[in-house]
Amino acid sequence: MADEDRDHSDLSVTRRAFLKGGALATGALSSTLIPTPADAQLPVATESDPRRSVVEMTVNGVAYRKEVPNRTTLLQFLREHLTLTGAKMGCDRAQCGACTVVVNGRNVYSCTTLAVEATGAEVLTIEGLAKGDALHPIQQAFIQHSGFQCGFCTSGQIMTTKAFLDRVPRPTEDEARRAMSGNLCRCAAYKRILESVMTASRLMQA
Ligand code: FES
Ligand code: FES
């Protein structure tokens, strides 16, 4: 193996090990957010380059099949390979929630999920919520309550809300507060975000 190849290979392993370790180190909250091996099909390593894999997933109802470096995160896959830039890069270490998307019905930090882990999954991003010009009730509720200020965290807040309300359609405020606790807002719009979640719950029942 050429020195250059060996360096890249080592970096790839280090990055992967870091991502796995980081995900585990975040404790109980994050462990519920990361897809389990049972959720994912095994990625297909390419014959020509073991550092790359073919990943297949459905994003917002559209099937994609792409060959990517093994170390590609789901967030990078969405933003750089599919140009779906609604999910944001905040901390890049499973702490802020700005990168949240829904994978097989669960809210997931896409910055610490590898694209290959999502192989075979159904992924929903903020771009897939509205139906044409009709906003999703959660989006309507966030607008109604101004559940944002700068908006950087908002797509993550909304996608966590989506997974939560699909699971718990009529939550109490305490349940909603706990469900949203993995999504930080540097503008501290928490009161209005909570109001948005509760209104979204009512709108989704209507
Ligand atoms: S960017 Fe993923 S949790 Fe912060
Ligand atoms: S609205 Fe600015 S970080 Fe949440």
Coordinates of C-alpha atoms and ligand atoms in Angstrom, one line a residue:
M1 CA 0.0 0.0 0.0
A2 CA 1.4 3.4 -0.9
D3 CA 2.1 5.8 2.0
E4 CA -0.6 8.2 0.8
D5 CA -3.2 5.4 0.7
R6 CA -2.2 4.2 4.1
D7 CA -2.5 7.7 5.6
H8 CA -6.0 8.0 4.1
S9 CA -7.0 4.6 5.3
D10 CA -5.8 5.3 8.9
L11 CA -7.7 8.6 8.9
S12 CA -10.8 6.8 7.7
V13 CA -10.7 4.3 10.5
T14 CA -9.9 7.0 13.1
R15 CA -12.9 9.1 11.9
R16 CA -15.2 6.1 12.0
A17 CA -14.0 5.1 15.5
F18 CA -14.4 8.6 16.7
L19 CA -18.0 8.8 15.4
K20 CA -18.9 5.5 17.0
G21 CA -17.2 6.4 20.2
G22 CA -18.8 9.8 20.3
A23 CA -22.2 8.4 19.7
L24 CA -21.8 5.9 22.6
A25 CA -20.2 8.5 24.9
T26 CA -23.3 10.8 24.7
G27 CA -25.2 8.4 26.9
A28 CA -28.8 7.3 27.2
L29 CA -30.3 10.2 25.2
S30 CA -28.2 9.7 22.1
S31 CA -28.3 5.9 22.3
T32 CA -32.0 6.2 21.6
L33 CA -31.4 8.4 18.6
I34 CA -28.9 6.3 16.7
P35 CA -30.3 3.6 14.4
T36 CA -29.6 0.1 15.7
P37 CA -27.9 -2.4 13.5
A38 CA -31.2 -4.1 13.1
D39 CA -32.5 -1.0 11.4
A40 CA -29.9 -0.9 8.7
Q41 CA -29.0 -3.3 5.9
L42 CA -25.3 -4.0 5.5
P43 CA -23.6 -1.5 3.3
V44 CA -22.0 -2.9 0.1
A45 CA -18.3 -2.2 0.0
T46 CA -17.1 -1.5 -3.5
E47 CA -14.8 -4.0 -5.1
S48 CA -12.4 -1.4 -6.4
D49 CA -11.9 0.6 -3.2
P50 CA -12.7 -0.8 0.3
R51 CA -12.7 2.7 1.7
R52 CA -15.9 3.5 -0.2
S53 CA -19.3 1.9 -0.1
V54 CA -22.5 2.0 -2.0
V55 CA -25.4 3.3 0.1
E56 CA -29.0 3.1 -0.8
M57 CA -31.8 4.9 1.1
T58 CA -35.1 6.6 0.5
V59 CA -35.1 10.3 1.3
N60 CA -38.4 12.2 1.3
G61 CA -39.9 9.4 -0.8
V62 CA -37.2 9.4 -3.5
A63 CA -34.8 6.4 -3.7
Y64 CA -31.1 7.2 -3.9
R65 CA -28.1 5.0 -4.6
K66 CA -24.6 6.5 -4.3
E67 CA -21.1 5.5 -3.8
V68 CA -19.5 7.5 -1.0
P69 CA -16.4 7.3 1.3
N70 CA -17.1 5.1 4.3
R71 CA -16.6 8.0 6.7
T72 CA -19.4 10.1 5.1
T73 CA -21.9 11.1 7.7
L74 CA -25.6 11.1 7.0
L75 CA -25.5 14.9 7.4
Q76 CA -22.7 15.1 4.7
F77 CA -24.6 12.7 2.5
L78 CA -27.8 14.8 2.7
R79 CA -26.1 18.2 2.3
E80 CA -23.2 17.5 0.0
H81 CA -24.4 14.6 -2.1
L82 CA -28.2 15.3 -2.3
T83 CA -27.9 19.1 -1.8
L84 CA -30.6 18.9 0.9
T85 CA -29.3 21.6 3.1
G86 CA -32.2 22.0 5.6
A87 CA -30.4 19.9 8.2
K88 CA -27.7 22.1 9.7
M89 CA -24.2 21.5 11.0
G90 CA -24.0 22.9 14.5
C91 CA -21.7 21.1 16.9
D92 CA -20.8 18.1 14.8
R93 CA -20.8 16.0 17.9
A94 CA -24.3 15.0 19.0
Q95 CA -24.9 17.9 21.3
C96 CA -27.1 20.5 19.7
G97 CA -29.7 18.8 17.5
A98 CA -29.4 21.2 14.5
C99 CA -28.7 18.2 12.2
T100 CA -31.8 16.2 13.3
V101 CA -33.6 14.2 10.7
V102 CA -36.1 11.4 11.0
V103 CA -34.8 7.9 10.2
N104 CA -37.3 5.1 10.2
G105 CA -39.6 7.2 12.3
R106 CA -37.0 8.2 14.9
N107 CA -35.3 11.5 15.4
V108 CA -31.6 11.0 14.7
Y109 CA -28.5 13.2 14.9
S110 CA -27.3 13.0 11.4
C111 CA -23.8 14.4 12.2
T112 CA -22.9 11.3 14.2
T113 CA -24.7 8.7 12.0
L114 CA -22.7 7.3 9.1
A115 CA -24.5 7.2 5.8
V116 CA -23.7 3.5 5.6
E117 CA -25.6 3.0 8.8
A118 CA -28.7 4.4 7.2
T119 CA -28.5 2.1 4.2
G120 CA -32.0 0.7 3.5
A121 CA -33.6 3.4 5.7
E122 CA -36.5 5.7 5.1
V123 CA -35.2 9.2 5.8
L124 CA -37.3 12.3 6.2
T125 CA -35.8 15.8 6.2
I126 CA -37.4 19.2 6.6
E127 CA -37.6 19.5 2.8
G128 CA -40.0 16.5 2.7
L129 CA -42.5 17.9 5.2
A130 CA -44.6 20.3 3.2
K131 CA -47.0 19.0 0.5
G132 CA -46.4 21.4 -2.3
D133 CA -47.4 24.9 -1.1
A134 CA -49.2 23.5 1.9
L135 CA -47.0 23.6 5.0
H136 CA -47.1 20.7 7.5
P137 CA -49.1 21.5 10.7
I138 CA -45.8 21.6 12.7
Q139 CA -44.4 24.2 10.3
Q140 CA -47.7 26.2 10.6
A141 CA -47.5 26.0 14.4
F142 CA -43.9 27.2 14.5
I143 CA -44.8 30.2 12.3
Q144 CA -47.9 30.9 14.4
H145 CA -45.9 31.1 17.6
S146 CA -42.7 32.5 16.1
G147 CA -41.0 29.4 17.5
F148 CA -37.6 30.6 16.3
Q149 CA -35.4 33.7 16.1
C150 CA -32.4 33.2 13.9
G151 CA -33.8 29.9 12.6
F152 CA -30.6 27.9 12.6
C153 CA -31.9 25.3 15.0
T154 CA -35.4 25.3 13.6
S155 CA -35.3 22.4 11.1
G156 CA -33.9 20.2 13.8
Q157 CA -36.6 21.3 16.3
I158 CA -39.3 20.6 13.7
M159 CA -38.0 17.2 12.8
T160 CA -37.7 16.2 16.4
T161 CA -41.3 17.4 16.9
K162 CA -42.4 15.3 13.9
A163 CA -40.9 12.1 15.3
F164 CA -42.2 12.9 18.8
L165 CA -45.8 13.7 17.8
D166 CA -46.0 10.7 15.5
R167 CA -45.1 8.6 18.6
V168 CA -47.1 10.6 21.2
P169 CA -49.9 12.5 19.5
R170 CA -51.3 14.1 22.6
P171 CA -48.4 14.9 24.9
T172 CA -48.3 16.8 28.2
E173 CA -46.1 19.9 28.3
D174 CA -43.6 17.9 30.5
E175 CA -43.5 15.1 27.9
A176 CA -42.9 17.6 25.1
R177 CA -40.2 19.5 27.1
R178 CA -38.4 16.2 27.7
A179 CA -38.7 15.1 24.1
M180 CA -37.3 18.4 22.9
S181 CA -34.4 18.4 25.4
G182 CA -31.9 17.1 22.8
N183 CA -32.4 20.2 20.6
L184 CA -30.6 23.3 21.8
C185 CA -31.6 26.9 20.8
R186 CA -28.9 29.5 21.1
C187 CA -31.5 32.2 20.8
A188 CA -33.3 30.6 23.8
A189 CA -36.7 30.5 22.1
Y190 CA -37.7 27.6 24.3
K191 CA -41.0 28.9 25.5
R192 CA -42.2 29.6 22.0
I193 CA -40.8 26.3 20.7
L194 CA -42.8 24.5 23.4
E195 CA -46.0 26.4 22.5
S196 CA -45.4 25.5 18.9
V197 CA -45.1 21.8 19.7
M198 CA -48.3 21.8 21.8
T199 CA -50.2 23.7 19.0
A200 CA -48.8 21.3 16.4
S201 CA -50.2 18.5 18.4
R202 CA -53.7 20.0 18.3
L203 CA -53.4 20.9 14.6
M204 CA -52.4 17.4 13.7
Q205 CA -55.5 16.0 15.5
A206 CA -57.8 18.3 13.5
Ligands
FES1 S1 -24.7 19.2 14.5 FE1 -25.4 17.2 15.1 S2 -26.0 17.4 17.1 FE2 -25.1 19.3 16.7
FES2 S1 -33.7 30.2 16.7 FE1 -31.6 30.7 16.7 S2 -30.6 29.0 17.5 FE2 -32.7 28.5 17.7

